Short mmCIF file of C-alpha atoms in Angstrom, two decimals:
data_model
loop_
_atom_site.label_atom_id
_atom_site.label_comp_id
_atom_site.label_asym_id
_atom_site.label_seq_id
_atom_site.Cartn_x
_atom_site.Cartn_y
_atom_site.Cartn_z
CA PRO A 819 0.13 -0.15 0.01
CA ARG A 820 1.05 3.18 -0.50
CA THR A 821 0.27 4.90 2.79
CA PRO A 822 1.17 2.37 5.20
CA LEU A 823 -1.51 0.02 7.08
CA LEU A 824 -2.20 -1.03 11.07
CA CYS A 825 -4.92 -3.49 10.72
CA SER A 826 -6.88 -5.32 13.59
CA LEU A 827 -7.11 -9.26 12.73
CA GLY A 828 -10.04 -10.56 13.92
CA ASP A 829 -13.53 -12.27 12.51
CA GLY A 830 -16.97 -10.81 12.03
CA ALA A 831 -17.72 -7.22 12.80
CA SER A 832 -14.88 -5.15 14.12
CA ARG A 833 -15.46 -4.52 18.50
CA PRO A 834 -14.68 -1.73 19.61
CA PRO A 835 -11.17 -0.69 20.79
CA ARG A 836 -10.43 -2.03 24.52
CA ARG A 837 -7.53 -2.06 26.32
CA ALA A 838 -6.07 -5.68 27.15
CA PRO A 839 -3.52 -6.95 29.27
CA LEU A 840 -1.42 -7.98 26.09
CA ALA A 841 -2.04 -7.38 22.69
CA LEU A 842 0.00 -9.25 19.58
CA ALA A 843 1.57 -7.29 16.49
CA THR A 844 3.53 -7.79 13.62
CA SER A 845 4.98 -6.16 10.56
CA VAL A 846 5.15 -6.59 6.62
CA THR A 847 6.55 -4.45 3.71
CA ASP A 848 3.23 -6.08 1.77
CA PHE A 849 0.37 -7.85 1.56
CA ARG A 850 2.82 -9.97 -1.15
CA PHE A 851 5.09 -10.21 1.83
CA LEU A 852 2.30 -11.06 3.94
CA TRP A 853 0.88 -13.84 1.73
CA ARG A 854 4.35 -15.57 1.99
CA PHE A 855 4.00 -16.20 5.57
CA TRP A 856 -0.09 -16.80 5.56
CA ARG A 857 0.50 -19.94 7.67
CA TRP A 858 2.57 -18.24 10.40
CA THR A 859 -0.38 -15.21 10.45
CA ALA A 860 -2.88 -17.86 10.70
CA ASN A 861 -1.07 -19.47 13.31
CA THR A 862 -0.75 -16.15 15.45
CA ALA A 863 -4.39 -14.90 14.68
CA CYS A 864 -5.53 -18.25 16.02
CA TYR A 865 -3.15 -18.22 19.17
CA ALA A 866 -4.68 -14.63 19.68
CA ARG A 867 -8.64 -15.74 19.32
CA GLN A 868 -8.13 -18.88 21.59
CA HIS A 869 -6.36 -16.33 24.40
CA ASP A 870 -8.80 -13.20 23.43
CA LEU A 871 -5.51 -11.21 22.49
CA PRO A 872 -6.32 -8.66 20.03
CA TYR A 873 -3.60 -8.65 16.97
CA TYR A 874 -2.37 -6.03 14.86
CA VAL A 875 -0.69 -6.17 11.29
CA PHE A 876 1.17 -3.24 10.41
CA VAL A 877 1.70 -3.47 6.28
CA GLY A 878 3.78 -1.13 4.42
CA THR A 879 6.93 0.83 5.24
CA PRO A 880 7.33 3.92 6.54
CA LEU A 881 6.71 7.01 4.21
CA LYS A 882 9.94 8.73 3.30
CA ARG A 883 8.29 12.29 2.92
CA ALA A 884 6.63 12.00 6.42
CA THR A 885 8.61 10.22 8.19
CA LYS A 886 12.72 11.66 8.74
CA ARG A 887 15.58 9.64 10.53
CA SER A 888 16.88 11.52 13.58
CA ALA A 889 19.14 15.07 13.58
CA ALA A 890 21.39 12.70 15.45
CA THR A 891 21.87 9.80 13.22
CA THR A 892 25.23 8.91 12.10
CA CYS A 893 24.21 7.07 9.06
CA PRO A 894 25.61 7.19 6.10
CA ALA A 895 23.43 6.23 2.87
CA ARG A 896 21.52 8.61 0.69
CA LYS A 897 19.30 6.00 0.18
CA GLU A 898 16.94 4.63 2.76
CA GLU A 899 16.46 0.47 2.68
CA LEU A 900 12.47 0.11 3.32
CA LEU A 901 11.88 -2.91 4.73
CA GLY A 902 9.26 -4.63 6.92
CA HIS A 903 11.83 -4.27 9.70
CA THR A 904 12.07 -0.55 9.78
CA SER A 905 8.22 -0.41 10.63
CA LYS A 906 9.17 -2.56 13.72
CA ALA A 907 9.63 0.34 15.69
CA LEU A 908 7.08 2.56 14.14
CA SER A 909 4.58 0.01 15.05
CA LEU A 910 5.68 -0.52 18.20
CA HIS A 911 5.13 2.78 19.33
CA ALA A 912 2.33 3.61 17.33
CA LEU A 913 0.10 0.42 19.57
CA ALA A 914 1.69 2.16 22.53
CA ALA A 915 0.42 5.35 21.29
CA LEU A 916 -3.19 4.62 20.70
CA ASP A 917 -2.81 2.65 24.15
CA VAL A 918 -4.44 -0.61 22.88
CA ALA A 919 -2.68 -2.36 25.66
CA ASP A 920 -0.75 -2.70 29.31
CA ARG A 921 1.70 -4.52 26.97
CA VAL A 922 2.53 -5.70 23.38
CA LEU A 923 4.08 -8.63 21.90
CA PHE A 924 6.17 -7.43 18.66
CA LEU A 925 6.59 -11.88 16.55
CA ASP A 926 9.07 -10.86 13.46
CA ALA A 927 6.36 -12.63 10.75
CA ASP A 928 8.40 -15.65 10.91
CA ILE A 929 7.95 -16.87 14.14
CA TRP A 930 5.81 -19.66 14.30
CA ILE A 931 3.82 -20.67 18.16
CA ALA A 932 4.73 -23.96 18.30
CA ARG A 933 2.84 -24.38 21.77
CA HIS A 934 -0.70 -22.75 22.40
CA VAL A 935 0.17 -22.20 26.34
CA PRO A 936 -0.61 -18.91 28.21
CA LEU A 937 2.48 -16.33 27.93
CA ARG A 938 1.71 -15.60 32.03
CA ALA A 939 5.51 -17.01 32.36
CA PHE A 940 7.62 -14.78 29.69
CA LEU A 941 5.08 -11.46 31.14
CA GLU A 942 5.97 -12.25 34.88
CA ALA A 943 9.60 -12.53 34.15
CA ALA A 944 10.02 -9.20 32.53
CA GLY A 945 8.79 -7.57 35.59
CA ALA A 946 8.01 -4.17 35.31
CA ALA A 947 11.01 -3.84 32.03
CA ASP A 948 9.83 -1.31 29.67
CA VAL A 949 11.52 -3.66 27.30
CA ALA A 950 11.96 -7.08 27.29
CA LEU A 951 13.50 -9.63 24.53
CA PRO A 952 14.49 -12.55 25.05
CA ALA A 953 17.96 -14.42 24.27
CA PRO A 954 18.57 -15.47 20.68
CA CYS A 955 19.59 -19.17 19.67
CA TYR A 956 22.78 -18.46 18.92
CA ARG A 957 26.12 -16.34 19.67
CA GLN A 958 24.18 -12.61 19.98
CA LEU A 959 23.22 -10.81 22.38
CA PHE A 960 19.44 -9.04 21.68
CA GLY A 961 18.75 -9.82 18.80
CA ALA A 962 14.82 -7.84 17.71
CA ALA A 963 12.61 -10.92 16.60
CA VAL A 964 10.70 -11.19 19.81
CA VAL A 965 9.98 -7.59 21.30
CA LEU A 966 8.17 -6.91 24.40
CA VAL A 967 7.06 -3.15 25.50
CA ARG A 968 4.99 -1.44 28.07
CA SER A 969 2.55 1.49 26.95
CA THR A 970 4.53 3.58 28.94
CA PRO A 971 6.72 7.04 28.23
CA TRP A 972 9.96 5.69 28.35
CA ALA A 973 8.95 2.91 26.10
CA ALA A 974 7.75 5.32 23.54
CA GLY A 975 10.60 7.38 23.53
CA PHE A 976 12.84 4.03 22.92
CA LEU A 977 11.24 3.18 20.54
CA ALA A 978 11.01 6.42 18.80
CA THR A 979 14.53 6.47 19.26
CA TRP A 980 15.09 3.37 17.46
CA PHE A 981 12.97 4.06 14.34
CA GLY A 982 14.80 7.31 13.57
CA LEU A 983 18.12 6.11 13.73
CA ARG A 984 16.89 3.48 11.37
CA CYS A 985 19.77 2.68 8.47
CA GLY A 986 20.67 0.23 6.05
CA PRO A 987 19.55 -3.36 6.25
CA LYS A 988 19.90 -4.37 9.75
CA ASP A 989 17.72 -2.74 13.09
CA GLN A 990 20.12 -4.76 15.30
CA PRO A 991 22.61 -1.97 15.63
CA SER A 992 20.64 0.77 16.46
CA LEU A 993 18.86 -1.62 19.10
CA TRP A 994 22.19 -2.55 20.72
CA HIS A 995 23.42 0.99 20.98
CA LEU A 996 19.73 1.52 22.66
CA VAL A 997 20.32 -0.85 25.14
CA LEU A 998 24.22 -0.20 25.86
CA ARG A 999 22.88 3.20 26.52
CA ALA A 1000 20.38 2.33 29.13
CA ALA A 1001 22.41 0.64 30.61
CA GLY A 1002 24.70 3.77 31.07
CA LEU A 1003 27.65 2.43 28.62
CA ASP A 1004 27.73 5.53 26.08
CA GLY A 1005 31.01 5.09 24.92
CA ALA A 1006 30.24 1.48 23.43
CA ALA A 1007 27.01 2.22 22.85
CA GLU A 1008 28.10 5.48 20.05
CA GLU A 1009 30.99 2.67 19.17
CA VAL A 1010 28.83 0.06 17.86
CA LEU A 1011 26.85 2.86 16.15
CA LYS A 1012 30.15 4.21 14.52
CA LEU A 1013 31.01 0.55 13.07
CA TYR A 1014 27.60 0.16 11.57
CA HIS A 1015 27.31 3.25 10.01
CA ASP A 1016 31.21 2.94 8.05
CA GLU A 1017 31.00 5.32 5.35
CA ARG A 1018 33.21 2.32 3.19
CA CYS A 1019 30.12 -0.27 3.52
CA VAL A 1020 28.01 2.22 1.25
CA VAL A 1021 27.41 0.71 -1.96
CA ASP A 1022 25.74 3.09 -4.54
CA GLY A 1023 24.08 5.10 -2.24
CA ALA A 1024 22.89 2.31 0.24
CA LEU A 1025 24.30 0.64 3.24
CA THR A 1026 24.96 -2.41 2.87
CA LYS A 1027 25.18 -5.60 5.36
CA ASN A 1028 28.76 -6.64 4.42
CA GLU A 1029 30.04 -4.98 1.20
CA CYS A 1030 32.82 -2.90 2.39
CA SER A 1031 36.08 -1.49 0.92
CA CYS A 1032 38.07 -2.33 4.32
CA VAL A 1033 38.84 -5.42 3.06
CA ASP A 1034 40.62 -6.77 0.27
CA GLY A 1035 37.75 -8.47 -2.50
CA GLY A 1036 35.29 -6.08 -0.61
CA ARG A 1037 33.22 -8.65 1.29
CA VAL A 1038 33.41 -8.81 5.23
CA ALA A 1039 33.75 -12.30 7.04
CA ALA A 1040 32.03 -12.53 10.63
CA ASP A 1041 34.92 -13.71 12.11
CA ASP A 1042 37.83 -11.46 11.35
CA ALA A 1043 35.44 -8.24 10.76
CA THR A 1044 37.03 -4.68 10.91
CA CYS A 1045 33.85 -2.93 9.61
CA GLY A 1046 30.29 -2.62 9.12
CA TYR A 1047 27.37 -4.77 10.73
CA TYR A 1048 30.30 -7.97 11.57
CA ALA A 1049 32.03 -5.41 13.48
CA ALA A 1050 29.39 -3.92 15.28
CA TRP A 1051 27.97 -7.34 16.30
CA LYS A 1052 31.35 -7.87 18.08
CA ALA A 1053 31.88 -4.56 19.73
CA ALA A 1054 28.00 -5.21 20.58
CA ASN A 1055 29.03 -8.62 22.42
CA ARG A 1056 32.20 -7.45 23.81
CA ALA A 1057 30.46 -4.40 25.51
CA PHE A 1058 27.99 -7.02 27.19
CA LEU A 1059 29.85 -9.43 28.54
CA ALA A 1060 32.96 -6.85 29.47
CA GLY A 1061 30.37 -6.53 33.22
CA GLY A 1062 28.48 -3.03 33.69
CA ALA A 1063 25.66 -4.04 31.68
CA PHE A 1064 24.81 -7.32 33.40
CA PRO A 1065 24.81 -8.60 37.53
CA PRO A 1066 28.21 -10.71 37.31
CA GLY A 1067 27.25 -14.44 36.09
CA ALA A 1068 24.10 -13.93 34.53
CA VAL A 1069 25.26 -13.96 30.79
CA VAL A 1070 27.76 -17.31 30.32
CA ASP A 1071 29.55 -17.68 26.76
CA ALA A 1072 28.43 -21.64 26.60
CA GLY A 1073 29.99 -22.09 23.13
CA ASP A 1074 27.08 -22.05 20.43
CA VAL A 1075 25.54 -19.13 22.53
CA TYR A 1076 25.29 -16.94 25.02
CA ALA A 1077 23.35 -18.33 27.54
CA VAL A 1078 21.05 -16.66 30.14
CA ARG A 1079 19.19 -18.89 32.75
CA ARG A 1080 16.77 -16.92 34.82
CA PRO A 1081 15.61 -13.52 33.47
CA THR A 1082 18.00 -10.02 34.20
CA PHE A 1083 17.53 -6.56 33.75
CA VAL A 1084 20.16 -4.36 32.52
CA GLU A 1085 21.75 -1.67 35.17
CA GLY A 1086 18.21 0.58 35.74
CA GLY A 1087 15.85 -2.48 35.58
CA ARG A 1088 14.37 -0.76 32.19
CA VAL A 1089 15.06 -3.50 29.84
CA ALA A 1090 14.70 -7.39 30.59
CA TYR A 1091 16.92 -10.30 29.42
CA LEU A 1092 15.10 -13.58 28.95
CA PRO A 1093 16.45 -16.71 29.16
CA ASN A 1094 17.06 -18.71 25.88
CA VAL A 1095 18.33 -22.32 27.67
CA GLY A 1096 16.06 -24.57 30.30
CA SER A 1097 12.55 -24.47 30.56
CA ASP A 1098 11.57 -20.80 30.58
CA SER A 1099 13.03 -20.26 27.29
CA LEU A 1100 10.82 -18.45 24.86
CA LEU A 1101 12.53 -19.14 21.82
CA CYS A 1102 15.04 -22.01 22.31
CA GLY A 1103 14.95 -25.16 22.68
CA ALA A 1104 12.54 -28.38 21.59
CA ALA A 1105 10.03 -27.10 24.74
CA ALA A 1106 10.28 -23.48 23.41
CA PRO A 1107 7.04 -22.24 22.59
CA LEU A 1108 8.14 -20.30 20.21
CA ARG A 1109 10.14 -20.94 16.89
CA HIS A 1110 11.79 -18.90 14.39
CA VAL A 1111 11.89 -20.29 10.72
CA LYS A 1112 15.80 -19.49 10.58
CA PHE A 1113 15.84 -22.10 13.44
CA LEU A 1114 13.32 -25.05 12.29
CA ARG A 1115 13.58 -27.36 9.39
CA LYS A 1116 10.30 -26.66 6.78
CA GLU A 1117 8.96 -30.60 7.84
CA ASP A 1118 8.84 -29.53 11.06
CA ARG A 1119 7.02 -25.93 10.96
CA ASP A 1120 4.42 -27.21 7.67
CA PRO A 1121 1.73 -28.87 8.03
#
């Protein structure tokens, strides 16, 4: 659509708006993308109906003429990526501003609800945090496939800044930046954005993930990156693991993942980081209620 749409999915006539304890949300670039993941959309819609939860889908991409980047951004790109994930913060901010629910749980379009169990434990684990994120199933801290926000002024400011910092094909570097700032690690936060916003990774006016002139051959490898997205990834991991962001021992390098066994909170308690191992894991492990398609075999997700 030329103008982004925020749609409430349900059956029958539209119900009057109500403030719910929890609402579900996702965003897609267009209706073709929504059709590609129609099983996932139907899966989430069924879960929402079973548990009497509002379910919202943001369709479209931000309007360039109406939504400018933050004046404080150092993004070197002349072209703006109009991808679905650029609408993640915007859709969450809109739902918080519309006051549709006490909390809004954002699920990427390729998140599959594998176990139709109440998410009460997940909400309780997040405590009073304004923003909560489950630890990923791989060696990264703070992925953005699942985001829980509370409808508070602090969360609204966090989301507005996240959207204002959008740049290039990835939304994680600006998320790492904001979480590090919430933990009081301003220097590390700026370093992450500096590495991602490297002019040497701009190709034809667009910031790229790993096409950078800082290396011979022009393509940055994840293991030895010195500029671009992968360098920002490494810098964020170092900063989170160096101390100051989490209580000692809260995050453990387990080889394949940075393991989080119990809910933990960054300094100040505004951001919660939720388990990726054990019985309380939301995304990882055979018993987890949610699945990310990149970690799921096709035969396990298609009926």
